[in-house]
mmCIF file of C-alpha atoms and ligand atoms in Angstrom:
data_model
loop_
_atom_site.group_PDB
_atom_site.id
_atom_site.type_symbol
_atom_site.label_atom_id
_atom_site.label_comp_id
_atom_site.label_asym_id
_atom_site.label_seq_id
_atom_site.Cartn_x
_atom_site.Cartn_y
_atom_site.Cartn_z
ATOM 1 C CA MET A 1 5.861 -18.874 -11.067
ATOM 2 C CA LYS A 2 8.459 -16.412 -9.800
ATOM 3 C CA ILE A 3 7.540 -12.874 -8.757
ATOM 4 C CA LEU A 4 9.960 -9.977 -8.235
ATOM 5 C CA LEU A 5 8.784 -7.602 -5.512
ATOM 6 C CA ALA A 6 10.402 -4.174 -5.926
ATOM 7 C CA GLY A 7 10.127 -2.608 -2.457
ATOM 8 C CA GLY A 8 9.093 -5.990 -1.075
ATOM 9 C CA ALA A 9 10.579 -5.439 2.406
ATOM 10 C CA GLY A 10 8.053 -2.675 3.120
ATOM 11 C CA TYR A 11 4.664 -2.863 4.790
ATOM 12 C CA ILE A 12 2.476 -4.103 1.927
ATOM 13 C CA GLY A 13 5.290 -5.905 0.101
ATOM 14 C CA SER A 14 6.258 -8.053 3.087
ATOM 15 C CA HIS A 15 2.656 -9.194 3.629
ATOM 16 C CA THR A 16 2.280 -9.891 -0.069
ATOM 17 C CA ALA A 17 5.492 -11.942 -0.012
ATOM 18 C CA VAL A 18 3.972 -14.158 2.707
ATOM 19 C CA GLU A 19 0.766 -14.597 0.712
ATOM 20 C CA LEU A 20 2.617 -15.472 -2.520
ATOM 21 C CA LEU A 21 4.989 -17.910 -0.800
ATOM 22 C CA ASN A 22 2.093 -19.622 0.983
ATOM 23 C CA ALA A 23 0.393 -20.041 -2.399
ATOM 24 C CA GLY A 24 3.496 -21.862 -3.698
ATOM 25 C CA LEU A 25 4.975 -19.026 -5.774
ATOM 26 C CA GLU A 26 8.660 -18.063 -5.637
ATOM 27 C CA VAL A 27 9.597 -14.601 -4.399
ATOM 28 C CA VAL A 28 12.516 -12.278 -5.169
ATOM 29 C CA ILE A 29 12.726 -9.067 -3.113
ATOM 30 C CA VAL A 30 14.700 -6.013 -4.209
ATOM 31 C CA ASP A 31 14.770 -3.124 -1.747
ATOM 32 C CA ASN A 32 17.174 -0.380 -0.700
ATOM 33 C CA TYR A 33 15.632 -0.325 2.816
ATOM 34 C CA CYS A 34 15.089 3.443 2.655
ATOM 35 C CA ASN A 35 11.814 2.904 4.524
ATOM 36 C CA SER A 36 12.109 -0.673 5.787
ATOM 37 C CA SER A 37 14.390 -3.194 7.445
ATOM 38 C CA PRO A 38 16.106 -6.385 6.253
ATOM 39 C CA VAL A 39 14.698 -8.001 9.409
ATOM 40 C CA ALA A 40 11.363 -8.119 7.552
ATOM 41 C CA ILE A 41 12.899 -10.622 5.111
ATOM 42 C CA GLU A 42 13.972 -12.930 7.952
ATOM 43 C CA ARG A 43 10.458 -12.724 9.396
ATOM 44 C CA ILE A 44 8.853 -13.561 6.032
ATOM 45 C CA GLU A 45 11.050 -16.672 5.857
ATOM 46 C CA GLU A 46 10.238 -17.521 9.477
ATOM 47 C CA ILE A 47 6.454 -17.260 8.933
ATOM 48 C CA THR A 48 6.402 -19.232 5.695
ATOM 49 C CA GLY A 49 9.304 -21.634 6.252
ATOM 50 C CA LYS A 50 10.402 -20.743 2.712
ATOM 51 C CA LYS A 51 13.423 -19.011 1.247
ATOM 52 C CA VAL A 52 13.329 -15.537 -0.279
ATOM 53 C CA GLU A 53 15.950 -14.379 -2.778
ATOM 54 C CA ALA A 54 16.759 -10.888 -1.466
ATOM 55 C CA PHE A 55 18.887 -8.135 -3.028
ATOM 56 C CA GLU A 56 19.774 -4.738 -1.606
ATOM 57 C CA ALA A 57 19.574 -2.287 -4.489
ATOM 58 C CA ASP A 58 18.059 1.009 -5.504
ATOM 59 C CA ILE A 59 15.424 0.390 -8.157
ATOM 60 C CA LYS A 60 16.612 3.567 -9.907
ATOM 61 C CA ASP A 61 19.948 1.839 -10.528
ATOM 62 C CA LYS A 62 19.255 0.328 -13.934
ATOM 63 C CA GLU A 63 22.483 -1.645 -14.229
ATOM 64 C CA LYS A 64 21.891 -3.426 -10.917
ATOM 65 C CA VAL A 65 18.190 -4.047 -11.529
ATOM 66 C CA PHE A 66 18.959 -5.431 -14.987
ATOM 67 C CA GLU A 67 21.541 -7.840 -13.533
ATOM 68 C CA ILE A 68 19.136 -8.983 -10.792
ATOM 69 C CA MET A 69 16.314 -9.585 -13.276
ATOM 70 C CA LYS A 70 18.649 -11.352 -15.691
ATOM 71 C CA GLN A 71 19.900 -13.620 -12.914
ATOM 72 C CA THR A 72 16.537 -14.365 -11.247
ATOM 73 C CA LYS A 73 14.297 -14.464 -14.369
ATOM 74 C CA PRO A 74 10.971 -13.445 -12.797
ATOM 75 C CA ASP A 75 7.672 -14.025 -14.640
ATOM 76 C CA CYS A 76 6.099 -10.913 -13.132
ATOM 77 C CA VAL A 77 7.167 -7.721 -11.353
ATOM 78 C CA ILE A 78 5.171 -6.031 -8.585
ATOM 79 C CA HIS A 79 6.210 -2.415 -8.024
ATOM 80 C CA PHE A 80 5.841 -1.363 -4.374
ATOM 81 C CA ALA A 81 9.023 0.749 -4.313
ATOM 82 C CA GLY A 82 7.506 4.173 -3.869
ATOM 83 C CA LEU A 83 7.940 6.980 -1.392
ATOM 84 C CA LYS A 84 4.532 7.558 0.174
ATOM 85 C CA ALA A 85 4.524 10.343 2.779
ATOM 86 C CA VAL A 86 1.979 12.855 1.500
ATOM 87 C CA GLY A 87 3.207 15.795 3.647
ATOM 88 C CA GLU A 88 6.863 15.206 2.782
ATOM 89 C CA SER A 89 5.958 15.107 -0.917
ATOM 90 C CA VAL A 90 4.678 18.691 -0.624
ATOM 91 C CA GLN A 91 8.000 19.797 0.940
ATOM 92 C CA LEU A 92 10.238 17.693 -1.343
ATOM 93 C CA PRO A 93 8.330 17.207 -4.608
ATOM 94 C CA LEU A 94 11.409 16.517 -6.733
ATOM 95 C CA LYS A 95 12.500 13.671 -4.438
ATOM 96 C CA TYR A 96 9.070 12.088 -4.954
ATOM 97 C CA TYR A 97 8.926 12.591 -8.713
ATOM 98 C CA ARG A 98 12.515 11.320 -9.093
ATOM 99 C CA ASN A 99 12.044 8.207 -6.967
ATOM 100 C CA ASN A 100 8.556 7.151 -7.937
ATOM 101 C CA ILE A 101 8.702 7.829 -11.656
ATOM 102 C CA ASP A 102 12.318 6.808 -12.191
ATOM 103 C CA THR A 103 11.768 3.440 -10.457
ATOM 104 C CA THR A 104 8.766 2.742 -12.686
ATOM 105 C CA ILE A 105 10.613 3.551 -15.909
ATOM 106 C CA THR A 106 13.691 1.584 -14.826
ATOM 107 C CA LEU A 107 11.629 -1.517 -14.107
ATOM 108 C CA LEU A 108 9.764 -1.216 -17.421
ATOM 109 C CA GLU A 109 12.986 -0.751 -19.424
ATOM 110 C CA CYS A 110 14.668 -3.769 -17.822
ATOM 111 C CA MET A 111 11.562 -5.865 -18.374
ATOM 112 C CA GLU A 112 11.390 -4.817 -22.016
ATOM 113 C CA GLU A 113 15.036 -5.720 -22.601
ATOM 114 C CA LEU A 114 14.601 -9.115 -20.927
ATOM 115 C CA GLY A 115 11.173 -9.949 -22.369
ATOM 116 C CA ILE A 116 9.333 -9.944 -19.009
ATOM 117 C CA LYS A 117 5.716 -9.103 -19.729
ATOM 118 C CA ASN A 118 3.672 -8.973 -16.515
ATOM 119 C CA PHE A 119 3.559 -5.921 -14.234
ATOM 120 C CA VAL A 120 1.427 -5.236 -11.155
ATOM 121 C CA PHE A 121 1.453 -1.701 -9.793
ATOM 122 C CA SER A 122 0.737 -0.276 -6.321
ATOM 123 C CA SER A 123 -1.543 2.602 -7.153
ATOM 124 C CA SER A 124 -3.829 4.484 -4.826
ATOM 125 C CA ALA A 125 -7.365 5.753 -4.385
ATOM 126 C CA THR A 126 -5.738 9.180 -4.387
ATOM 127 C CA VAL A 127 -5.816 9.175 -8.238
ATOM 128 C CA TYR A 128 -9.602 9.671 -8.131
ATOM 129 C CA GLY A 129 -8.706 13.206 -7.079
ATOM 130 C CA GLU A 130 -10.891 15.700 -5.309
ATOM 131 C CA GLU A 131 -13.879 15.969 -7.658
ATOM 132 C CA ASN A 132 -15.212 12.442 -8.286
ATOM 133 C CA ASP A 133 -18.423 11.258 -6.614
ATOM 134 C CA ILE A 134 -18.263 8.480 -4.047
ATOM 135 C CA PRO A 135 -18.040 5.540 -4.046
ATOM 136 C CA TYR A 136 -15.155 5.493 -6.524
ATOM 137 C CA VAL A 137 -15.544 3.228 -9.557
ATOM 138 C CA GLU A 138 -12.705 2.209 -11.895
ATOM 139 C CA THR A 139 -14.526 3.732 -14.900
ATOM 140 C CA MET A 140 -14.158 7.235 -13.422
ATOM 141 C CA ARG A 141 -11.421 9.466 -14.807
ATOM 142 C CA ARG A 142 -8.315 10.266 -12.802
ATOM 143 C CA LEU A 143 -8.770 13.814 -11.537
ATOM 144 C CA SER A 144 -6.606 16.448 -9.887
ATOM 145 C CA CYS A 145 -4.599 15.212 -6.930
ATOM 146 C CA SER A 146 -3.996 17.442 -3.913
ATOM 147 C CA ASN A 147 -0.273 16.685 -3.497
ATOM 148 C CA PRO A 148 2.853 15.595 -5.449
ATOM 149 C CA TYR A 149 2.667 12.047 -4.048
ATOM 150 C CA GLY A 150 -0.778 11.651 -5.609
ATOM 151 C CA TRP A 151 0.428 13.135 -8.890
ATOM 152 C CA THR A 152 3.257 10.577 -9.061
ATOM 153 C CA LYS A 153 0.624 7.812 -8.933
ATOM 154 C CA TYR A 154 -1.460 9.612 -11.547
ATOM 155 C CA MET A 155 1.563 9.970 -13.840
ATOM 156 C CA MET A 156 2.781 6.408 -13.302
ATOM 157 C CA GLU A 157 -0.634 5.044 -14.252
ATOM 158 C CA GLN A 158 -0.420 7.096 -17.465
ATOM 159 C CA ILE A 159 3.126 5.855 -18.190
ATOM 160 C CA LEU A 160 2.018 2.252 -17.694
ATOM 161 C CA GLU A 161 -1.007 2.706 -19.955
ATOM 162 C CA ASP A 162 1.196 4.184 -22.679
ATOM 163 C CA ALA A 163 3.756 1.369 -22.330
ATOM 164 C CA ALA A 164 0.996 -1.237 -22.684
ATOM 165 C CA LYS A 165 -0.439 0.553 -25.714
ATOM 166 C CA ALA A 166 2.942 0.378 -27.406
ATOM 167 C CA ASP A 167 3.575 -3.285 -26.561
ATOM 168 C CA SER A 168 0.624 -5.568 -27.159
ATOM 169 C CA GLU A 169 2.355 -8.370 -25.220
ATOM 170 C CA LEU A 170 2.522 -6.337 -21.989
ATOM 171 C CA SER A 171 0.067 -7.094 -19.187
ATOM 172 C CA VAL A 172 -0.387 -4.349 -16.588
ATOM 173 C CA VAL A 173 -2.610 -4.485 -13.521
ATOM 174 C CA LEU A 174 -3.136 -1.203 -11.672
ATOM 175 C CA LEU A 175 -4.236 -1.849 -8.090
ATOM 176 C CA ARG A 176 -5.805 1.173 -6.408
ATOM 177 C CA TYR A 177 -5.469 0.597 -2.685
ATOM 178 C CA PHE A 178 -7.761 2.313 -0.226
ATOM 179 C CA ASN A 179 -6.528 2.513 3.415
ATOM 180 C CA PRO A 180 -4.458 -0.564 4.340
ATOM 181 C CA ILE A 181 -4.162 -1.304 8.066
ATOM 182 C CA GLY A 182 -3.574 -4.374 10.262
ATOM 183 C CA ALA A 183 -0.755 -6.883 10.201
ATOM 184 C CA HIS A 184 -0.084 -10.577 9.658
ATOM 185 C CA GLU A 185 -1.866 -12.530 12.391
ATOM 186 C CA SER A 186 1.446 -13.906 13.694
ATOM 187 C CA GLY A 187 2.449 -10.421 14.864
ATOM 188 C CA ARG A 188 5.899 -10.964 13.297
ATOM 189 C CA ILE A 189 5.527 -8.459 10.438
ATOM 190 C CA GLY A 190 3.626 -5.182 10.381
ATOM 191 C CA GLU A 191 3.759 -1.477 9.617
ATOM 192 C CA ASP A 192 6.872 0.202 11.016
ATOM 193 C CA PRO A 193 6.825 3.900 10.136
ATOM 194 C CA GLN A 194 9.988 5.952 10.696
ATOM 195 C CA GLY A 195 9.489 8.979 12.969
ATOM 196 C CA ILE A 196 6.038 10.371 13.731
ATOM 197 C CA PRO A 197 3.399 8.310 11.911
ATOM 198 C CA ASN A 198 1.465 10.152 9.205
ATOM 199 C CA ASN A 199 -1.341 7.620 9.082
ATOM 200 C CA LEU A 200 -4.124 7.025 11.544
ATOM 201 C CA MET A 201 -3.745 3.379 12.569
ATOM 202 C CA PRO A 202 0.017 3.403 13.277
ATOM 203 C CA TYR A 203 -0.521 6.560 15.311
ATOM 204 C CA ILE A 204 -3.255 4.888 17.374
ATOM 205 C CA ALA A 205 -1.013 1.845 17.876
ATOM 206 C CA GLN A 206 1.843 4.035 19.129
ATOM 207 C CA VAL A 207 -0.501 5.791 21.582
ATOM 208 C CA ALA A 208 -1.622 2.357 22.793
ATOM 209 C CA VAL A 209 1.956 1.196 23.360
ATOM 210 C CA GLY A 210 2.922 4.459 25.120
ATOM 211 C CA ARG A 211 5.213 5.922 22.450
ATOM 212 C CA ARG A 212 2.796 8.885 21.935
ATOM 213 C CA ASP A 213 0.711 10.632 24.558
ATOM 214 C CA HIS A 214 -2.517 11.060 22.603
ATOM 215 C CA LEU A 215 -4.043 11.058 19.138
ATOM 216 C CA THR A 216 -5.076 14.334 17.542
ATOM 217 C CA ILE A 217 -8.173 13.836 15.412
ATOM 218 C CA PHE A 218 -7.927 16.200 12.454
ATOM 219 C CA GLY A 219 -11.305 17.978 12.422
ATOM 220 C CA ASN A 220 -14.690 17.179 13.945
ATOM 221 C CA ASP A 221 -17.021 19.361 11.899
ATOM 222 C CA TYR A 222 -16.912 17.567 8.547
ATOM 223 C CA GLU A 223 -20.278 16.889 6.949
ATOM 224 C CA THR A 224 -20.223 13.248 7.990
ATOM 225 C CA LYS A 225 -22.378 11.417 10.493
ATOM 226 C CA ASP A 226 -20.095 12.124 13.489
ATOM 227 C CA GLY A 227 -18.112 15.064 12.061
ATOM 228 C CA THR A 228 -14.883 13.070 11.498
ATOM 229 C CA CYS A 229 -13.578 11.848 8.131
ATOM 230 C CA ARG A 230 -14.598 8.455 6.768
ATOM 231 C CA ARG A 231 -12.298 6.059 4.905
ATOM 232 C CA ASP A 232 -12.338 2.533 3.493
ATOM 233 C CA TYR A 233 -9.898 0.628 5.758
ATOM 234 C CA ILE A 234 -8.738 -2.724 4.433
ATOM 235 C CA HIS A 235 -6.787 -5.488 6.201
ATOM 236 C CA VAL A 236 -3.292 -5.736 4.718
ATOM 237 C CA MET A 237 -3.625 -9.536 4.375
ATOM 238 C CA ASP A 238 -6.786 -9.085 2.285
ATOM 239 C CA LEU A 239 -4.803 -6.599 0.214
ATOM 240 C CA ALA A 240 -1.956 -9.138 -0.071
ATOM 241 C CA ASN A 241 -4.418 -11.719 -1.364
ATOM 242 C CA GLY A 242 -5.541 -9.172 -3.989
ATOM 243 C CA HIS A 243 -1.945 -9.171 -5.285
ATOM 244 C CA LEU A 244 -1.937 -12.942 -5.599
ATOM 245 C CA LYS A 245 -5.136 -12.729 -7.659
ATOM 246 C CA ALA A 246 -3.685 -9.881 -9.738
ATOM 247 C CA VAL A 247 -0.494 -11.797 -10.521
ATOM 248 C CA LEU A 248 -2.501 -14.797 -11.716
ATOM 249 C CA TYR A 249 -4.768 -12.527 -13.756
ATOM 250 C CA ALA A 250 -1.797 -10.737 -15.371
ATOM 251 C CA ASP A 251 -0.440 -14.092 -16.492
ATOM 252 C CA GLN A 252 -3.620 -14.825 -18.466
ATOM 253 C CA HIS A 253 -4.372 -11.406 -19.999
ATOM 254 C CA LYS A 254 -2.791 -8.596 -22.006
ATOM 255 C CA GLY A 255 -3.280 -4.837 -21.834
ATOM 256 C CA VAL A 256 -4.157 -2.698 -18.808
ATOM 257 C CA GLU A 257 -6.742 -3.481 -16.150
ATOM 258 C CA VAL A 258 -7.557 -1.330 -13.097
ATOM 259 C CA PHE A 259 -8.948 -2.648 -9.817
ATOM 260 C CA ASN A 260 -10.018 -0.948 -6.603
ATOM 261 C CA LEU A 261 -8.856 -2.903 -3.556
ATOM 262 C CA GLY A 262 -11.119 -1.798 -0.728
ATOM 263 C CA THR A 263 -13.969 -3.207 1.327
ATOM 264 C CA GLY A 264 -16.642 -0.771 0.191
ATOM 265 C CA ASN A 265 -17.516 0.005 3.842
ATOM 266 C CA PRO A 266 -16.297 3.293 5.294
ATOM 267 C CA PHE A 267 -15.511 3.964 8.963
ATOM 268 C CA SER A 268 -15.062 7.344 10.624
ATOM 269 C CA VAL A 269 -11.969 8.267 12.644
ATOM 270 C CA LEU A 270 -14.011 8.064 15.856
ATOM 271 C CA GLU A 271 -15.364 4.648 14.863
ATOM 272 C CA ILE A 272 -11.807 3.419 14.311
ATOM 273 C CA VAL A 273 -10.668 4.719 17.697
ATOM 274 C CA HIS A 274 -13.574 2.993 19.429
ATOM 275 C CA ALA A 275 -13.147 -0.216 17.419
ATOM 276 C CA PHE A 276 -9.488 -0.341 18.517
ATOM 277 C CA GLU A 277 -10.488 0.258 22.146
ATOM 278 C CA ASN A 278 -13.171 -2.436 22.065
ATOM 279 C CA ALA A 279 -11.118 -5.023 20.199
ATOM 280 C CA ASN A 280 -8.117 -4.670 22.502
ATOM 281 C CA GLY A 281 -9.502 -3.411 25.833
ATOM 282 C CA ILE A 282 -7.252 -0.335 25.762
ATOM 283 C CA GLU A 283 -8.281 3.292 26.105
ATOM 284 C CA ILE A 284 -6.941 5.637 23.412
ATOM 285 C CA LYS A 285 -6.516 9.219 24.598
ATOM 286 C CA TYR A 286 -7.505 11.682 21.891
ATOM 287 C CA GLU A 287 -8.341 15.321 21.340
ATOM 288 C CA PHE A 288 -9.790 17.194 18.404
ATOM 289 C CA GLY A 289 -7.488 19.457 16.390
ATOM 290 C CA GLU A 290 -7.477 21.470 13.187
ATOM 291 C CA LYS A 291 -8.401 19.865 9.883
ATOM 292 C CA ARG A 292 -5.401 18.539 7.939
ATOM 293 C CA ALA A 293 -4.837 20.284 4.589
ATOM 294 C CA GLY A 294 -5.940 18.185 1.621
ATOM 295 C CA ASP A 295 -8.115 15.700 3.579
ATOM 296 C CA LEU A 296 -11.390 14.804 1.866
ATOM 297 C CA PRO A 297 -14.430 14.330 4.153
ATOM 298 C CA GLU A 298 -15.100 10.799 2.970
ATOM 299 C CA PHE A 299 -14.400 8.269 0.238
ATOM 300 C CA TRP A 300 -14.647 4.551 -0.246
ATOM 301 C CA ALA A 301 -14.416 1.936 -2.972
ATOM 302 C CA ASN A 302 -16.926 0.328 -5.192
ATOM 303 C CA ALA A 303 -15.223 -3.078 -4.978
ATOM 304 C CA ASP A 304 -17.495 -4.940 -7.430
ATOM 305 C CA LYS A 305 -15.021 -5.225 -10.300
ATOM 306 C CA ALA A 306 -12.331 -7.032 -8.299
ATOM 307 C CA LYS A 307 -14.982 -9.480 -7.101
ATOM 308 C CA GLU A 308 -16.398 -10.121 -10.565
ATOM 309 C CA VAL A 309 -13.142 -10.258 -12.535
ATOM 310 C CA LEU A 310 -10.509 -11.411 -10.027
ATOM 311 C CA GLY A 311 -12.813 -13.372 -7.720
ATOM 312 C CA TRP A 312 -11.329 -11.296 -4.890
ATOM 313 C CA GLU A 313 -13.124 -9.847 -1.926
ATOM 314 C CA ALA A 314 -11.936 -8.401 1.382
ATOM 315 C CA ASN A 315 -13.366 -10.475 4.203
ATOM 316 C CA ARG A 316 -11.540 -9.512 7.399
ATOM 317 C CA THR A 317 -13.491 -7.348 9.854
ATOM 318 C CA ILE A 318 -12.571 -4.041 11.437
ATOM 319 C CA GLU A 319 -12.116 -5.935 14.736
ATOM 320 C CA GLU A 320 -9.533 -8.202 13.099
ATOM 321 C CA MET A 321 -7.761 -5.171 11.628
ATOM 322 C CA CYS A 322 -7.537 -3.570 15.100
ATOM 323 C CA ARG A 323 -6.584 -6.814 16.869
ATOM 324 C CA ASP A 324 -3.814 -7.670 14.407
ATOM 325 C CA THR A 325 -2.425 -4.118 14.477
ATOM 326 C CA TRP A 326 -2.155 -4.310 18.256
ATOM 327 C CA ASN A 327 -0.726 -7.841 18.217
ATOM 328 C CA TRP A 328 2.109 -6.566 15.999
ATOM 329 C CA GLN A 329 2.665 -3.335 17.944
ATOM 330 C CA LYS A 330 2.607 -4.819 21.448
ATOM 331 C CA ASN A 331 5.062 -7.567 20.476
ATOM 332 C CA ASN A 332 7.299 -5.118 18.573
ATOM 333 C CA PRO A 333 6.952 -1.808 20.458
ATOM 334 C CA ASN A 334 9.803 -0.293 18.453
ATOM 335 C CA GLY A 335 8.966 -2.029 15.215
ATOM 336 C CA TYR A 336 11.856 -3.979 13.700
ATOM 337 C CA ASN A 337 14.378 -2.122 15.929
ATOM 338 C CA ASN A 338 13.703 -4.298 18.960
HETATM 339 P P1 NAD B 401 6.630 1.125 2.475
HETATM 340 O O1 NAD B 401 7.400 2.405 2.542
HETATM 341 O O2 NAD B 401 6.491 0.332 3.712
HETATM 342 O O3 NAD B 401 7.245 0.191 1.343
HETATM 343 C C1 NAD B 401 7.896 0.693 0.208
HETATM 344 C C2 NAD B 401 9.223 -0.058 0.081
HETATM 345 O O4 NAD B 401 9.911 0.396 -1.074
HETATM 346 C C3 NAD B 401 10.152 0.168 1.275
HETATM 347 O O5 NAD B 401 10.661 -1.074 1.697
HETATM 348 C C4 NAD B 401 11.265 1.048 0.707
HETATM 349 O O6 NAD B 401 12.494 0.834 1.372
HETATM 350 C C5 NAD B 401 11.266 0.608 -0.739
HETATM 351 N N1 NAD B 401 11.768 1.620 -1.697
HETATM 352 C C6 NAD B 401 11.321 2.875 -1.915
HETATM 353 N N2 NAD B 401 12.033 3.455 -2.888
HETATM 354 C C7 NAD B 401 12.953 2.531 -3.316
HETATM 355 C C8 NAD B 401 13.966 2.534 -4.300
HETATM 356 N N3 NAD B 401 14.227 3.613 -5.037
HETATM 357 N N4 NAD B 401 14.694 1.408 -4.457
HETATM 358 C C9 NAD B 401 14.468 0.309 -3.692
HETATM 359 N N5 NAD B 401 13.516 0.257 -2.745
HETATM 360 C C10 NAD B 401 12.771 1.359 -2.558
HETATM 361 O O7 NAD B 401 5.195 1.480 1.868
HETATM 362 P P2 NAD B 401 3.916 0.554 1.708
HETATM 363 O O8 NAD B 401 2.864 1.082 2.603
HETATM 364 O O9 NAD B 401 4.292 -0.868 1.761
HETATM 365 O O10 NAD B 401 3.497 0.946 0.232
HETATM 366 C C11 NAD B 401 3.903 0.202 -0.895
HETATM 367 C C12 NAD B 401 3.388 0.898 -2.144
HETATM 368 O O11 NAD B 401 1.975 1.018 -2.047
HETATM 369 C C13 NAD B 401 3.926 2.313 -2.341
HETATM 370 O O12 NAD B 401 4.151 2.527 -3.704
HETATM 371 C C14 NAD B 401 2.788 3.182 -1.859
HETATM 372 O O13 NAD B 401 2.778 4.437 -2.505
HETATM 373 C C15 NAD B 401 1.585 2.365 -2.281
HETATM 374 N N6 NAD B 401 0.383 2.664 -1.474
HETATM 375 C C16 NAD B 401 0.455 2.578 -0.119
HETATM 376 C C17 NAD B 401 -0.672 2.895 0.636
HETATM 377 C C18 NAD B 401 -0.633 2.873 2.139
HETATM 378 O O14 NAD B 401 -1.489 3.490 2.753
HETATM 379 N N7 NAD B 401 0.307 2.176 2.763
HETATM 380 C C19 NAD B 401 -1.858 3.255 -0.011
HETATM 381 C C20 NAD B 401 -1.884 3.312 -1.392
HETATM 382 C C21 NAD B 401 -0.751 3.002 -2.130
HETATM 383 C C1 WQD B 402 -7.068 8.615 7.748
HETATM 384 C C2 WQD B 402 -7.988 9.538 8.501
HETATM 385 C C3 WQD B 402 -7.153 11.785 8.785
HETATM 386 C C4 WQD B 402 -3.813 10.753 11.405
HETATM 387 C C5 WQD B 402 -3.346 8.453 3.042
HETATM 388 C C6 WQD B 402 -2.907 8.963 1.694
HETATM 389 C C7 WQD B 402 -3.460 8.102 0.624
HETATM 390 C C8 WQD B 402 -3.113 6.638 0.885
HETATM 391 C C9 WQD B 402 -3.445 6.197 2.260
HETATM 392 C C10 WQD B 402 -1.095 6.153 -0.234
HETATM 393 C C11 WQD B 402 -8.050 10.943 7.887
HETATM 394 C C12 WQD B 402 -7.306 11.080 10.115
HETATM 395 C C13 WQD B 402 -4.925 10.679 10.595
HETATM 396 C C14 WQD B 402 -3.927 11.416 12.672
HETATM 397 C C15 WQD B 402 -6.260 11.819 12.212
HETATM 398 N N1 WQD B 402 -1.696 6.427 0.783
HETATM 399 N N2 WQD B 402 -6.128 11.198 10.991
HETATM 400 N N3 WQD B 402 -5.158 11.914 13.027
HETATM 401 O O1 WQD B 402 -5.216 10.481 4.481
HETATM 402 O O2 WQD B 402 -6.981 8.713 4.100
HETATM 403 O O3 WQD B 402 -4.763 8.455 3.085
HETATM 404 O O4 WQD B 402 -2.893 7.108 3.214
HETATM 405 O O5 WQD B 402 -1.503 6.142 -1.367
HETATM 406 O O6 WQD B 402 -2.949 8.561 -0.577
HETATM 407 O O7 WQD B 402 -3.384 10.293 1.536
HETATM 408 O O8 WQD B 402 -4.993 8.139 5.503
HETATM 409 O O9 WQD B 402 -4.312 7.243 7.679
HETATM 410 O O10 WQD B 402 -3.418 9.503 6.943
HETATM 411 O O11 WQD B 402 -5.811 9.270 7.562
HETATM 412 O O12 WQD B 402 -7.323 12.311 12.591
HETATM 413 O O13 WQD B 402 -2.944 11.555 13.432
HETATM 414 O O14 WQD B 402 -7.470 9.721 9.828
HETATM 415 O O15 WQD B 402 -7.594 13.116 8.879
HETATM 416 O O16 WQD B 402 -9.354 11.363 8.005
HETATM 417 P P1 WQD B 402 -5.569 9.061 4.301
HETATM 418 P P2 WQD B 402 -4.532 8.520 6.958
#
């Protein structure tokens, strides 16, 4: 089986490529490297000892994407090619709507014209919005998102549902990720954010390696057990394995299916800082700052459905997530720009 990974050079895509190749599937990567590096492709090949068919292209460019799909004939498309910086999406909403929605429609149109029927989508826990109770269950409605990035995911889920309603042969799997962290255990691929990291774990890793002086913890008077926010952190290789299961599922089913990919166990910001310190024997300097706009106090997944239907479960520990993050960061202090 051959899988086309749109945005496959990025953080989650590169780890998924390794998982798919190791399972004996063929991988095609299409990326414009707007938030990644072609070095990731070399590293994927190095880790797996297998060849990746790679194309540099913008997924919004329908002519190019059509030609690539026609030439490579994938059985399934996984769509990772989104812009994902929440703060930037508030400043530049049109850039986010254009990129995220246009890429989705372009992929669907090319697939329709070429008779490719299986689609796996990188969605997010953010679509549960601000009003649902926790833990989040797939049967809950999508509710109002706090930023344009979140709304693009909300809208893309709707577009995919409508496309599947109109084409009974289409199989769509919506994967709602919680908070992916960690790296492949080899330390050869990992998360390489451009500029100041928006997310917690890359920020901690950059403090550890000396690129940042200290972490600012956004708020310490939330109504949680230690006053800091709680999230459902999941090892990126567990997440990658969820994609393998989703691709196999999509091949055997029709219509739309939604899965949470999380562990079901939340950790607070302080717990993460201390877990990183304990796992790696490094002190992380931090101070408390203002709350960040739009942050919810806590949320985590009900991960039962993925276990029951896909036979998937996250099994790596928070220690492994912290150890593998540091293994990547210490061996690649400047990410792929070494
Ligand atoms: P990433 O930025 O590392 O990867 C996205 C990849 O897509 C990058 O390689 C980028 O260059 C590419 N890309 C973006 N727009 C493109 C375009 N128009 N044409 C070609 N390539 C394009 O991000 P990631 O963390 O790997 O996330 C992958 C997907 O998962 C995204 O859709 C993101 O919204 C979603 N997601 C991520 C998280 C997270 O915390 N990392 C959580 C939930 C959902
Ligand atoms: C985690 C916790 C922060 C940085 C985001 C998106 C979400 C999804 C995953 C894509 C929060 C705190 C962070 C820092 C801190 N992405 N923090 N200091 O906000 O849960 O989710 O990424 O879909 O849509 O919103 O993840 O890693 O940014 O933050 O104290 O410098 O760490 O307040 O409580 P978040 P995060």
